[in-house]
CSV table of C-alpha atoms in Angstrom, one decimal:
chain,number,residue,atom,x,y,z
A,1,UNK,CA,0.0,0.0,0.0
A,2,UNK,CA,0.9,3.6,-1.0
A,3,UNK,CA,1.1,6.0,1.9
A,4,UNK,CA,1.3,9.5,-0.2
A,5,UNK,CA,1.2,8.7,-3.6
A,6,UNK,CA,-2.5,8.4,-4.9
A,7,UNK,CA,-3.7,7.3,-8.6
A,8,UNK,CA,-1.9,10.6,-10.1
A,9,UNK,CA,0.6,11.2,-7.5
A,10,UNK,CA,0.9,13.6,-4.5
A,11,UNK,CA,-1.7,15.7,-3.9
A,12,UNK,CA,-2.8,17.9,-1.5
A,13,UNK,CA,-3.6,21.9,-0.3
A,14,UNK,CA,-0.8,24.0,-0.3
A,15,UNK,CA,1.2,24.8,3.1
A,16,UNK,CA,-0.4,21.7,4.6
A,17,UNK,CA,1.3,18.1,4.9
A,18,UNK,CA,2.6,16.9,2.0
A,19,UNK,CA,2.5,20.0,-0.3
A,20,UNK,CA,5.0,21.9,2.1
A,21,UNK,CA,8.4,22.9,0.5
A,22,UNK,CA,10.4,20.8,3.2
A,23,UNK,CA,7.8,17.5,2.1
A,24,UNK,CA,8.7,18.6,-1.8
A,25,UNK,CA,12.6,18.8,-1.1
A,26,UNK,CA,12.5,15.3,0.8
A,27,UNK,CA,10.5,13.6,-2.0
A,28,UNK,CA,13.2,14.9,-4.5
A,29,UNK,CA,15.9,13.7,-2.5
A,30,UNK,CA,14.0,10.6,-2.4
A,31,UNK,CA,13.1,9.8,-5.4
A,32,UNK,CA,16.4,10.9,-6.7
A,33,UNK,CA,17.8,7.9,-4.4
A,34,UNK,CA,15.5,5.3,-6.1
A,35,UNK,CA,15.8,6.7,-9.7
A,36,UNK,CA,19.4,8.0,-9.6
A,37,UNK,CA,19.9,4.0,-8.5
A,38,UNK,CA,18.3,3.1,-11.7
A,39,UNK,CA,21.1,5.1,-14.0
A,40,UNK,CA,19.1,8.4,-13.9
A,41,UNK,CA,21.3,11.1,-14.2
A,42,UNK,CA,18.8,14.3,-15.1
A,43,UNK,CA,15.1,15.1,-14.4
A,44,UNK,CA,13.2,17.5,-16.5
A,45,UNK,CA,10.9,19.5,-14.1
A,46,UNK,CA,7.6,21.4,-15.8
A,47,UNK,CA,4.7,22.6,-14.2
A,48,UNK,CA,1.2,24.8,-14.4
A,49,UNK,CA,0.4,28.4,-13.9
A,50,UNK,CA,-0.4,27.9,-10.2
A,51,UNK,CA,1.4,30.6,-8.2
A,52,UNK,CA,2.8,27.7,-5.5
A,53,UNK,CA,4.8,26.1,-8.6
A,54,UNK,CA,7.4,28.3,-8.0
A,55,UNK,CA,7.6,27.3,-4.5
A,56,UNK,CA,7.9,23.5,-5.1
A,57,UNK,CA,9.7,23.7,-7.9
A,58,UNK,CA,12.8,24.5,-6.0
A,59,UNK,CA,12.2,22.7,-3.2
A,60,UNK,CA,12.5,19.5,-5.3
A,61,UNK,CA,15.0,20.9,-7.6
A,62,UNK,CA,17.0,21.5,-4.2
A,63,UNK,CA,16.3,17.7,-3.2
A,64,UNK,CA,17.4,16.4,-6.7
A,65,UNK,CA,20.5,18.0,-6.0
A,66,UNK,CA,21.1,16.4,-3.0
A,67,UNK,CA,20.9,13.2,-4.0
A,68,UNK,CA,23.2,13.7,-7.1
A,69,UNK,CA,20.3,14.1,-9.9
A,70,UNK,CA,21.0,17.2,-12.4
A,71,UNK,CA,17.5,19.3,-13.3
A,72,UNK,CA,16.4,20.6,-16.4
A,73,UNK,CA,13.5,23.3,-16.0
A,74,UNK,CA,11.0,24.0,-18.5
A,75,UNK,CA,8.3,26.0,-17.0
A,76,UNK,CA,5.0,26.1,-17.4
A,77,UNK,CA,3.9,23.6,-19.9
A,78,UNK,CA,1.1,20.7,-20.4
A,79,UNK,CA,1.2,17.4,-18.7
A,80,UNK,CA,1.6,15.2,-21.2
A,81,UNK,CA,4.1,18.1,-23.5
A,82,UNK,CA,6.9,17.4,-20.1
A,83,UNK,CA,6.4,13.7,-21.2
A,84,UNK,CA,7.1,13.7,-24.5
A,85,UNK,CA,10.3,16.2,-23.7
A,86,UNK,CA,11.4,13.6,-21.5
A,87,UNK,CA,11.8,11.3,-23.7
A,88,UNK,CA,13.0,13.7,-26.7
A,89,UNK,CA,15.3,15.3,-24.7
A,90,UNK,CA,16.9,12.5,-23.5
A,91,UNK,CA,16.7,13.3,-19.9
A,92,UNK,CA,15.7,10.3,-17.6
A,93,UNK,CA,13.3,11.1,-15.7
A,94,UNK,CA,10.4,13.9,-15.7
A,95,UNK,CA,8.5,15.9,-12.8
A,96,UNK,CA,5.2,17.7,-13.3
A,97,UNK,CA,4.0,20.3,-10.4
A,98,UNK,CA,0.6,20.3,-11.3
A,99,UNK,CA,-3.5,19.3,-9.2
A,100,UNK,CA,-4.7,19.3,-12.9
A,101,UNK,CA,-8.4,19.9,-12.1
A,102,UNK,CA,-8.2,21.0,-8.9
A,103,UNK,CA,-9.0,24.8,-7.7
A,104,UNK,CA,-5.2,26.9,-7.6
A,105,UNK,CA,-4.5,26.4,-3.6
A,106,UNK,CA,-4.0,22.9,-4.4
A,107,UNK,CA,-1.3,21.2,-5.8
A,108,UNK,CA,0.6,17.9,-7.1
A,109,UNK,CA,3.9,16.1,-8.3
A,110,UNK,CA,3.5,13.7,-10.7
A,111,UNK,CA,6.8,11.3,-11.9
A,112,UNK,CA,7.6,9.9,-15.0
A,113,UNK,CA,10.2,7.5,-15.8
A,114,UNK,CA,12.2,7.1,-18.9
A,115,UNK,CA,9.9,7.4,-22.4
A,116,UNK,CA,7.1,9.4,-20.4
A,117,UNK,CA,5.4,6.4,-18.8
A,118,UNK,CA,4.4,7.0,-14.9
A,119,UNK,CA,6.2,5.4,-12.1
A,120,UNK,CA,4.8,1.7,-11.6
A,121,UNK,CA,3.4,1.3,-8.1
A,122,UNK,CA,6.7,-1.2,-7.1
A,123,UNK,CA,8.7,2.6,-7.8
A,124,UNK,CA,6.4,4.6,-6.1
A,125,UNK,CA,6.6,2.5,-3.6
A,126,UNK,CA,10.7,2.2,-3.0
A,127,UNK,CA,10.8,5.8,-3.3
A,128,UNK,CA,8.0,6.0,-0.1
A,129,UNK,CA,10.3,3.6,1.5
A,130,UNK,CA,13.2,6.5,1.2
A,131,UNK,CA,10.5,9.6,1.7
A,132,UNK,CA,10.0,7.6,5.3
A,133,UNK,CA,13.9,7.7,5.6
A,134,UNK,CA,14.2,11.8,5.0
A,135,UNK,CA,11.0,12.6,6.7
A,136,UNK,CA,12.5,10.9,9.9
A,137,UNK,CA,15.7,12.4,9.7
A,138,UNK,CA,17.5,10.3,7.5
A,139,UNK,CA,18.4,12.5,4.4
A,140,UNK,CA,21.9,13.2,3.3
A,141,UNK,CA,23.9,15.1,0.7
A,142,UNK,CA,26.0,13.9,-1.5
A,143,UNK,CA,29.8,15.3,-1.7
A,144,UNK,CA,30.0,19.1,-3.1
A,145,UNK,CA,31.4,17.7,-6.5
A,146,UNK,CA,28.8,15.3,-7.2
A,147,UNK,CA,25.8,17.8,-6.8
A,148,UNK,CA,23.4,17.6,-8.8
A,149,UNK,CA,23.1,21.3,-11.6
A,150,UNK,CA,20.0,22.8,-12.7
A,151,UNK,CA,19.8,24.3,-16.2
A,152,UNK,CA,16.6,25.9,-18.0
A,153,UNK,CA,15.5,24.6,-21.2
A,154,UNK,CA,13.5,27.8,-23.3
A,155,UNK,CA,12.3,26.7,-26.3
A,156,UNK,CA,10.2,23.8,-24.7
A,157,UNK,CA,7.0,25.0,-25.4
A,158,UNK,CA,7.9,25.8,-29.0
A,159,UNK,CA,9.1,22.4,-29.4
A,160,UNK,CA,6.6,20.7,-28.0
A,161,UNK,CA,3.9,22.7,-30.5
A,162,UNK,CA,5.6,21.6,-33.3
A,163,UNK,CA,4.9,18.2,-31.6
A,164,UNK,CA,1.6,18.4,-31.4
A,165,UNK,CA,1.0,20.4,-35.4
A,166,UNK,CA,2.4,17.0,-36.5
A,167,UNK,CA,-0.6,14.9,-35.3
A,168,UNK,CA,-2.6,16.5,-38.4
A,169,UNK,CA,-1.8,14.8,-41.3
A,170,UNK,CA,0.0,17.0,-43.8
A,171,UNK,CA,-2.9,16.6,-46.5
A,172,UNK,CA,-5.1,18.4,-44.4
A,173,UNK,CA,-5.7,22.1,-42.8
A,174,UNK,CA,-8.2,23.3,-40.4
A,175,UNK,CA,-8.7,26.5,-43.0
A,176,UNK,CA,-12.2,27.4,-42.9
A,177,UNK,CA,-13.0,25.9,-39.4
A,178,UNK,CA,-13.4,28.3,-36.7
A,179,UNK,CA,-12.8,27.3,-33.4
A,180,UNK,CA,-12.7,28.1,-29.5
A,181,UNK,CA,-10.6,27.0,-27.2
A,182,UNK,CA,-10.6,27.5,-23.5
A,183,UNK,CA,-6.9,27.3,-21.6
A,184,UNK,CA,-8.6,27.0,-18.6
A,185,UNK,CA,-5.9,29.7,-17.3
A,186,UNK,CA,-3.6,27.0,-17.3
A,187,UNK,CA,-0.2,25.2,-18.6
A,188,UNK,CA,-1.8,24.9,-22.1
A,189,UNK,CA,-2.4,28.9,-22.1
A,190,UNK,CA,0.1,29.3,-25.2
A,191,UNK,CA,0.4,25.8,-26.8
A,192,UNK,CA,-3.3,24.9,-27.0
A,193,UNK,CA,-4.1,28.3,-29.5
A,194,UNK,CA,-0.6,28.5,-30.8
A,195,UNK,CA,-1.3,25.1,-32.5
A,196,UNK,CA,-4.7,25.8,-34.0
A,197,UNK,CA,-3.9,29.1,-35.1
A,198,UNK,CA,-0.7,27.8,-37.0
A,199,UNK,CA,-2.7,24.8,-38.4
A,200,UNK,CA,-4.8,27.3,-39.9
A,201,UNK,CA,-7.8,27.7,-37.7
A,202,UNK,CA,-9.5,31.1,-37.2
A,203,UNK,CA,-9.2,30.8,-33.4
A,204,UNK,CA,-11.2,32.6,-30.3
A,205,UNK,CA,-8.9,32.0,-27.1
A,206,UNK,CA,-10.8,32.2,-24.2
A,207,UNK,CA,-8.7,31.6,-20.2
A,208,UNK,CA,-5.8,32.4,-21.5
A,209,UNK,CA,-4.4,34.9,-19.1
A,210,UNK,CA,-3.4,32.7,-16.3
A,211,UNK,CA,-2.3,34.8,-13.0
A,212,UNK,CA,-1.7,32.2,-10.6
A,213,UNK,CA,-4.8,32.4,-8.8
A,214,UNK,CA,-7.1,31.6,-11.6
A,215,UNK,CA,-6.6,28.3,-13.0
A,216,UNK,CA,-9.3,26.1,-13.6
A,217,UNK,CA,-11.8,29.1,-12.2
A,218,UNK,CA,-15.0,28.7,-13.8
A,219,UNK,CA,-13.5,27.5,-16.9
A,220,UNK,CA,-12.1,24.6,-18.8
A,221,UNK,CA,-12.6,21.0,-18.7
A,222,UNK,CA,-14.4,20.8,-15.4
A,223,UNK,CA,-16.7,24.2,-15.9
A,224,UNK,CA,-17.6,24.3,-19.1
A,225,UNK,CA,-20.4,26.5,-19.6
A,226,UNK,CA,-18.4,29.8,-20.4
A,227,UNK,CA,-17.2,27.8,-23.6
A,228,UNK,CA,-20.7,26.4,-24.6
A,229,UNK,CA,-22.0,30.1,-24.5
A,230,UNK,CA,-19.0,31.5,-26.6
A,231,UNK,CA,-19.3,28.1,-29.2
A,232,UNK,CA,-22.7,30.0,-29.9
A,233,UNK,CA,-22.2,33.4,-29.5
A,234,UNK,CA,-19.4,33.1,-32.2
A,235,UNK,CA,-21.2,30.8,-34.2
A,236,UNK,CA,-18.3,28.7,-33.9
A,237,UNK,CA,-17.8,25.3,-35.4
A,238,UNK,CA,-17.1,24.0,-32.0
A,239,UNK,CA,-15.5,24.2,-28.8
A,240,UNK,CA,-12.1,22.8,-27.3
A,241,UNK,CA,-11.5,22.8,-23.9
A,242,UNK,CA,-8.3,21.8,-21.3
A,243,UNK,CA,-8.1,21.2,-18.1
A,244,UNK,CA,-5.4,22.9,-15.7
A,245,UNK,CA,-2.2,20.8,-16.9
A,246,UNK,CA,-4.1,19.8,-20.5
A,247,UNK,CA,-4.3,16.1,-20.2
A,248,UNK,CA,-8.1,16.3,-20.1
A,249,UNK,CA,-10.2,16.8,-23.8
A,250,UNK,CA,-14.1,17.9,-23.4
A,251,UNK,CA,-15.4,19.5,-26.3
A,252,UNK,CA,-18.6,21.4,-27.4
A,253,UNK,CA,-20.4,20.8,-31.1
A,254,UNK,CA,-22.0,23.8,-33.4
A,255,UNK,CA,-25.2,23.7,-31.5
A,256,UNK,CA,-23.5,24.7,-27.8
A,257,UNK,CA,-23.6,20.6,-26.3
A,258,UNK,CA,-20.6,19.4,-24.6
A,259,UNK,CA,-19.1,16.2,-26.0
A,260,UNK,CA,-17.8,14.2,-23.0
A,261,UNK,CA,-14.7,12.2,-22.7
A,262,UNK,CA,-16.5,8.8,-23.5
A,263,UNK,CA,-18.5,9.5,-26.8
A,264,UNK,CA,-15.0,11.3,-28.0
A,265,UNK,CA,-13.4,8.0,-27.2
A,266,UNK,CA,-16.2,6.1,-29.5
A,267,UNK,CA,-15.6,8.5,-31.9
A,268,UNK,CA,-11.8,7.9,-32.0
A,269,UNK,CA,-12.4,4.4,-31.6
A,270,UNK,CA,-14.3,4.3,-35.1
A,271,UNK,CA,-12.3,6.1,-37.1
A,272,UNK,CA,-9.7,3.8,-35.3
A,273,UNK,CA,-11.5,0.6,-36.8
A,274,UNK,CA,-12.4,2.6,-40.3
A,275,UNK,CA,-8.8,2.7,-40.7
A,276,UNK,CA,-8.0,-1.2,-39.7
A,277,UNK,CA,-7.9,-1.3,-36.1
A,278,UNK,CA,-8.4,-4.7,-34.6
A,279,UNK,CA,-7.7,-4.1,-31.0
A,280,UNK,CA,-10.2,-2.9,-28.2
A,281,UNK,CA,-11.1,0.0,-26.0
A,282,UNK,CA,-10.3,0.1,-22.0
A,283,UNK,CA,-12.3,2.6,-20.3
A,284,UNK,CA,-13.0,2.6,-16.6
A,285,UNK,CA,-16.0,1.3,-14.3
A,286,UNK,CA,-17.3,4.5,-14.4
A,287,UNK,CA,-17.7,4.9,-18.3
A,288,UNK,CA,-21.5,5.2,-19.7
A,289,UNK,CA,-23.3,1.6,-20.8
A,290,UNK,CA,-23.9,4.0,-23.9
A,291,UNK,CA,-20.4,3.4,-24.9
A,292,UNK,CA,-20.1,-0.3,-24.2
A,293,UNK,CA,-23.3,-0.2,-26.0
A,294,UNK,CA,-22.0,1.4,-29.0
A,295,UNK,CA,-18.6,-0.4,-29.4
A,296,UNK,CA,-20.6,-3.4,-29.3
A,297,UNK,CA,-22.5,-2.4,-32.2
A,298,UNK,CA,-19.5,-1.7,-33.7
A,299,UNK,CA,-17.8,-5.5,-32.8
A,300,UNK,CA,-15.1,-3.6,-30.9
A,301,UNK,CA,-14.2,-5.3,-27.4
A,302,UNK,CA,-14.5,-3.5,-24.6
A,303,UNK,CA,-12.8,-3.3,-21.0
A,304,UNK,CA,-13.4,-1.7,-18.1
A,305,UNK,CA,-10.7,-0.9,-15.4
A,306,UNK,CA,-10.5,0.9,-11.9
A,307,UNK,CA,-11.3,5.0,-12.4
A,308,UNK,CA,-7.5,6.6,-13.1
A,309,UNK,CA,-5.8,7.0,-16.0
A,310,UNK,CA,-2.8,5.1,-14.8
A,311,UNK,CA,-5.8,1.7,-14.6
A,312,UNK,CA,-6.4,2.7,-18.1
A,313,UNK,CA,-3.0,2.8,-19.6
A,314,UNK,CA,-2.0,-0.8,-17.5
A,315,UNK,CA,-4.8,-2.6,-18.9
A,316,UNK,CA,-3.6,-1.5,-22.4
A,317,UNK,CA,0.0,-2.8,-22.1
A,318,UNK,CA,-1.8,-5.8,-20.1
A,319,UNK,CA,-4.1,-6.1,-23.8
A,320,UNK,CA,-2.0,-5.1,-26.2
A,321,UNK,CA,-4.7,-2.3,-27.3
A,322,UNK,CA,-4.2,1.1,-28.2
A,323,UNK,CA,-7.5,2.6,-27.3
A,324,UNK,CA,-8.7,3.8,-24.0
A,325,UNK,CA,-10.0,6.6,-21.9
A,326,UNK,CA,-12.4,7.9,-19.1
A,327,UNK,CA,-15.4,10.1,-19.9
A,328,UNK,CA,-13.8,12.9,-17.6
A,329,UNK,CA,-11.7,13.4,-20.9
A,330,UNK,CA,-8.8,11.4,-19.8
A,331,UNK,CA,-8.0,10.2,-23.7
A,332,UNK,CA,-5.3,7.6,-24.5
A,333,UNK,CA,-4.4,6.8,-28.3
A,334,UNK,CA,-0.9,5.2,-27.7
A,335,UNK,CA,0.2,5.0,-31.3
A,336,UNK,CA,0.0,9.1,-31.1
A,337,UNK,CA,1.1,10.2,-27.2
A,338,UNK,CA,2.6,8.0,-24.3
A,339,UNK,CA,-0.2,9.7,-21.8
A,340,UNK,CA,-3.1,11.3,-22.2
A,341,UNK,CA,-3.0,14.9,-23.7
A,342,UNK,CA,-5.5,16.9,-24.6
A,343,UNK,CA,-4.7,18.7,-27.8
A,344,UNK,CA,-3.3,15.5,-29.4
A,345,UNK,CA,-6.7,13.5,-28.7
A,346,UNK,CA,-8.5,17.3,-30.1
A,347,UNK,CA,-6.5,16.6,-33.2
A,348,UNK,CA,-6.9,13.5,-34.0
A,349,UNK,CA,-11.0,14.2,-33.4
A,350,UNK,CA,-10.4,16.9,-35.8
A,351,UNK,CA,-8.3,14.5,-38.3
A,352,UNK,CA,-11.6,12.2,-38.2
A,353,UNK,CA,-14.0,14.3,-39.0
A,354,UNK,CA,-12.2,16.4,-41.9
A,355,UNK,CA,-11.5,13.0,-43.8
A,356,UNK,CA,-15.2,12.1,-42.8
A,357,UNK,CA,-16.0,15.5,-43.9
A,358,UNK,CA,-18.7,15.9,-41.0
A,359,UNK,CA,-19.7,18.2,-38.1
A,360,UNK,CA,-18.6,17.5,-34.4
A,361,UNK,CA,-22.3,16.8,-33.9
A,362,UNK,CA,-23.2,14.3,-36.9
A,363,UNK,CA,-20.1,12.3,-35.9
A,364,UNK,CA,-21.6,11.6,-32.5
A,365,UNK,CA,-24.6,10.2,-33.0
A,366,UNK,CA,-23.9,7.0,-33.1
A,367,UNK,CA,-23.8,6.6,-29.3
A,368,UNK,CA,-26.6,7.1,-26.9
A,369,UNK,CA,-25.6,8.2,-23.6
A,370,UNK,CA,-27.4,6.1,-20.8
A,371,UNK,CA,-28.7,9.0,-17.7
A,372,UNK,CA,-26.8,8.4,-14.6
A,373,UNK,CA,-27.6,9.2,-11.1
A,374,UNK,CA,-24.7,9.4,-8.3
A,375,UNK,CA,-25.4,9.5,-4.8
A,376,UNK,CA,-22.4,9.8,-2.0
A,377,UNK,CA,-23.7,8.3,1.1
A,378,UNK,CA,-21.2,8.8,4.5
A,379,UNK,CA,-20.6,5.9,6.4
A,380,UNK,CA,-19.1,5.8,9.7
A,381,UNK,CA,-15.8,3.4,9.6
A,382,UNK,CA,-16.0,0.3,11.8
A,383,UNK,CA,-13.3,-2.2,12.4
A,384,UNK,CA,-14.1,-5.8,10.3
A,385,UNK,CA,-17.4,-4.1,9.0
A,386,UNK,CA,-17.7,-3.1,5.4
A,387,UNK,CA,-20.8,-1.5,4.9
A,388,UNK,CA,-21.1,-3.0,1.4
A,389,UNK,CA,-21.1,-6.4,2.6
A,390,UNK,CA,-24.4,-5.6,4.6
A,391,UNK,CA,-27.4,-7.4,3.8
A,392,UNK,CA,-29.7,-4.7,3.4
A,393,UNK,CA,-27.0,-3.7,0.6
A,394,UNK,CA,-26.6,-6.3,-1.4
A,395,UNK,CA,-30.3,-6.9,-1.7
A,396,UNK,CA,-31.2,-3.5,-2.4
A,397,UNK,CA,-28.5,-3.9,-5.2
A,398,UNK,CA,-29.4,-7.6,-6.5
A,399,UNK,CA,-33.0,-6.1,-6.8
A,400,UNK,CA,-32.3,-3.4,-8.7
A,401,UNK,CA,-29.8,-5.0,-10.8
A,402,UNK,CA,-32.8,-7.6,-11.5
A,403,UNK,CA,-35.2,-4.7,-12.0
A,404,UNK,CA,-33.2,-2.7,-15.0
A,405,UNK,CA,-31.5,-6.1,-17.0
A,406,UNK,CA,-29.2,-5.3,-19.9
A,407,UNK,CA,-31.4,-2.1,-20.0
A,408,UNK,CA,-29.0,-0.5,-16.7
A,409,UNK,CA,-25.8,-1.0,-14.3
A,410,UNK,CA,-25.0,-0.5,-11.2
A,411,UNK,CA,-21.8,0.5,-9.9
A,412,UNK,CA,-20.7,0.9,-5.8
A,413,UNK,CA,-17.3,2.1,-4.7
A,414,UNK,CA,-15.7,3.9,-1.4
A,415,UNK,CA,-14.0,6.8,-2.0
A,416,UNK,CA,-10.5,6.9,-1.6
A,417,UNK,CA,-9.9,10.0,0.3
A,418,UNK,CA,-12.8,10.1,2.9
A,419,UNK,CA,-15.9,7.9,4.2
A,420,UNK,CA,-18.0,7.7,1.3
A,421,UNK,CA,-19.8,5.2,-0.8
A,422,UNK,CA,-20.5,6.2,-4.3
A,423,UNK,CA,-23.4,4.9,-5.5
A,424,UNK,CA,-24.0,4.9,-9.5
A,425,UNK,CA,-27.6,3.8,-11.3
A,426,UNK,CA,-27.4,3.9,-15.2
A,427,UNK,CA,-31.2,3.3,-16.3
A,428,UNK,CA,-33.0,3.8,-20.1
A,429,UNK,CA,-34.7,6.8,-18.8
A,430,UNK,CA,-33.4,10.4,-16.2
A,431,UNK,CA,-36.5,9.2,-13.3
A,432,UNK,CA,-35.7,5.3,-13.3
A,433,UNK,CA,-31.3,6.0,-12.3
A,434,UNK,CA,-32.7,8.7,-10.1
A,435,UNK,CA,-35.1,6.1,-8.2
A,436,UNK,CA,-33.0,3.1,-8.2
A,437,UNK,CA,-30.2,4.8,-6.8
A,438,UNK,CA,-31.8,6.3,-4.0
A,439,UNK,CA,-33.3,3.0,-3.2
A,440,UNK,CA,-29.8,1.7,-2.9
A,441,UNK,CA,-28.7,4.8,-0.9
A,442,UNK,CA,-31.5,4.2,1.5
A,443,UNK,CA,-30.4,0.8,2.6
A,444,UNK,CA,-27.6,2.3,3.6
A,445,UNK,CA,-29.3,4.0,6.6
């Protein structure tokens, strides 16, 4: 078990245990023990426009030191752009100071290992082991002449969008197609337009002005009603929009309704078998029935792992496929990016529907989205009693699963960061989820 590090690393609220600078220092000492160990010998270090990135950027560029690990700093740039640099630049390692989603006071450090892949949990682990070591006292310097240096790299973000302008195939342009996209006030603020724009776009940047306070405020990914309303007011052809680090893809069609991560990930999936794909899709327990549904219609397997991209991305090298995503936007096309990233998964949507030669809106259509109900119920924690194992539970659950058939599903899981049950109905119809979960929430009680 994983004492800090969650499903996407370490998270927390700035100035409180773990995202102190002393905690950041000691985890880059520490994980510069376990990866320096493994040959590493340089870390590239990005992060978003939250104004504590500065903070915990040297803190852990201080602890890297320490342990004899040199630093390459980029700045602010996308998730998934400090992956690909790891790997392009050689370096062995990359860092990303980013909470993604989350409102500015928080914040995270994500890990990646050599070719952009994250940390397996055996790694996460060892460097816990070491974390426990500093944290109690135990960390150490290496000799003055084996320090590790710190240099900054300054044309990251230019490489990187020369990166991401490659995912459109050179046959085609986005000339004629105007588009918004919404930065979310976040690492993608010059990238995400910058790529459109040079692909040939006629572009309306919305959140692009990121201060350090305002990232993911009422815009992007997880707030997307801003972008909706400018979609129409601009009689746009649709809407793109990032989350706070630009690993998450939500998008809006002509008529101002937001396409969610899972019915882009049938629409990638499509064009994906149009053009000769044989593998599958992974998506999480959490993905609509509409898109199991619809993949079955289209005889293309489907597999469901635990919620987190990291689930997602093991059961694809566990399968083989390619394919896989979450319908928070979480996309992964592994023949294009290592990780999920937002304005490669927006292109190759785009790339789809140029060759297809139809709208955002026509394209998705062929999946139904199934209305789902979720009800958090608290739960007090008892020693040897797991509320899901209580009668009452499981027959409120077997009855309801008997009730909706192949027409439904029904999906309960604890939280993983306070007492909660999360209890999901899917159901044909808004009234029937609605009802059947709160008959499940009720035995609770």
């Amino acid at each position: 078990m994983r004492k800090y590090f969650g499903t996407d690393g370490v998270r927390g609220r700035v100035g409180e245990f773990p995202m102190t600078p002393d905690f950041a220092m000691k985890l880059g000492w520490a994980a510069g023990q376990v990866l320096g160990a493994e040959g590493v010998r340089e870390v590239l270090i990005g992060k978003d426009t939250r104004a504590s990135g500065y903070m915990l950027e040297s803190a852990l560029e201080a602890g890297f030191s320490a342990a004899g690990v040199n630093v390459a700093l980029v700045g602010p740039l996308p998730t998934p752009g400090v992956a690909y640099l790891t790997s392009t630049f050689r370096a062995d390692a990359g860092v990303v100071i980013s909470a993604s989603h989350n409102p500015f006071d928080d914040n995270g450090i994500k890990i990646f290992g050599q070719g952009g892949q994250k940390l397996n949990d055996i790694q996460e682990q060892e460097i816990e082991r070491w974390l426990q070591v500093a944290i109690d006292g135990g960390m150490t310097c290496v000799s003055s002449e084996k320090l590790g240096k710190a240099r900054r790299i300054d044309d990251a973000a230019g490489r990187y969008t020369e990166y991401c302008k490659a995912n459109l195939p050179g046959h085609l342009s986005l000339n004629g197609l105007k588009i918004v996209v919404d930065s979310a006030n976040g690492a993608g603020y010059r990238v995400g337009p910058a790529v459109f724009r040079e692909l040939g776009a006629e572009l309306i940047s919305i959140h692009d002005k990121p201060n350090g306070l305002n990232i993911n405020e009422n815009c992007g990914a997880t707030s997307m009603q801003s972008l909706c309303d400018a979609v129409l007011a601009h009689q746009a052809d649709m809407g793109i929009a990032l989350d706070g680090d630009a690993d998450r893809l939500m998008m809006v069609d002509h008529t101002g309704a937001v396409v969610d991560g899972d019915e882009l990930l049938y629409l990638l999936a499509k064009d994906a078998k149009r053009a000769g794909y044989t593998g599958g899709v992974v998506g999480t327990q959490m993905s609509n029935l509409g898109l199991e549904q619809a993949l079955n219609g289209l005889n293309i397997p489907f597999k469901r792992a635990k919620v987190g991209d990291r689930y997602v991305l093991e059961q694809l090298n566990a399968t083989g496929w390619r394919l896989g995503g979450e319908g928070s936007g979480h996309l992964l096309s592994l023949d294009h990016a290592s990780t999920g990233d937002a304005i490669i998964a927006s292109l190759r949507v785009l790339t789809s529907l140029l060759e297809q030669q139809a709208t955002l809106y026509d394209a998705k259509q062929g999946m139904h989205k199934l209305p789902q109900t979720l009800i958090n119920v608290r739960y007090t924690a008892q020693a040897g009693h797991d509320p899901l194992d209580t009668p009452a539970v499981l027959q409120a659950v077997a009855l309801v699963e008997q009730q909706l058939g192949q027409t439904g599903r029904v999906l309960l899981r604890k939280s993983g960061t306070e007492p909660l049950i999360r209890v999901m109905v899917e159901a044909v119809d808004a009234d029937r989820a609605k009802s059947s979960a709160q008959q499940i929430a009720d035995a609770f009680s």
